[in-house]
Coordinates of C-alpha atoms in Angstrom, one line a residue:
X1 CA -12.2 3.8 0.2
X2 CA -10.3 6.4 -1.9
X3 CA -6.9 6.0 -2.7
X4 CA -5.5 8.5 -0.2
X5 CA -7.1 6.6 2.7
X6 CA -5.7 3.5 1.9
X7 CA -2.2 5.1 2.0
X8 CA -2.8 6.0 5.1
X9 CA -4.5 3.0 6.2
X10 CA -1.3 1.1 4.9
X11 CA 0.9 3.0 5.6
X12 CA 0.0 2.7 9.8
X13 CA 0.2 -1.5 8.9
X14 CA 3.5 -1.1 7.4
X15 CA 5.3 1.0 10.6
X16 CA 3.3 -1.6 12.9
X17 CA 5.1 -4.7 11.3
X18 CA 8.3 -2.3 10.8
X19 CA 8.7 -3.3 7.3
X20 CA 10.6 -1.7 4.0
X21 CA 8.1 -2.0 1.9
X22 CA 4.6 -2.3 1.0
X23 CA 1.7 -2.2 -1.7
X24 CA -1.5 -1.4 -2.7
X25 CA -3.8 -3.9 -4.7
X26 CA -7.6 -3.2 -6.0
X27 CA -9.1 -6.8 -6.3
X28 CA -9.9 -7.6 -9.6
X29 CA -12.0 -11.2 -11.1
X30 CA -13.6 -11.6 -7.9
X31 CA -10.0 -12.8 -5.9
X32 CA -8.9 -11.3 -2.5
X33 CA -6.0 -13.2 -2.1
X34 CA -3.2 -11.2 -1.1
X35 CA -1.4 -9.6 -4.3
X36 CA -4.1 -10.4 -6.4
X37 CA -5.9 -7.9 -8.6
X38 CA -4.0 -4.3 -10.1
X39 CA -1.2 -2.6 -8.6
X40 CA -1.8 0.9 -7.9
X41 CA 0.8 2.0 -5.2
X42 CA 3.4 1.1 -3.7
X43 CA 5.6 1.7 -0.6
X44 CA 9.5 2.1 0.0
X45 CA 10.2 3.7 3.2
X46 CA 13.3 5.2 1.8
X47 CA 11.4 7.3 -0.6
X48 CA 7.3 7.3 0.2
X49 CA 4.5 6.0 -1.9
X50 CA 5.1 5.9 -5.7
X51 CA 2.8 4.8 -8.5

């Protein structure tokens, strides 16, 4: 998935749960927890996505 589908992919979750703010992780040593790997974006509904 490239980065700009996950944005909007996330984007969608974050209205559906009406929250502030959100992220975007790319797993990394073979975890999938939630916030687990590097960040690469992140959400503020205030201002958009930011790196």
């Amino acid at each position: 998935m490239h980065l700009e589908d996950a944005k909007a992919w996330a984007q969608k979750q974050i209205e559906a749960a009406e929250a502030g703010f959100g992220a975007i992780y790319f797993p990394s040593g073979g975890s999938d927890g939630p916030g687990t790997g590097a960040l690469v974006s992140k959400y503020d509904r205030n201002v958009g996505w930011y790196e």
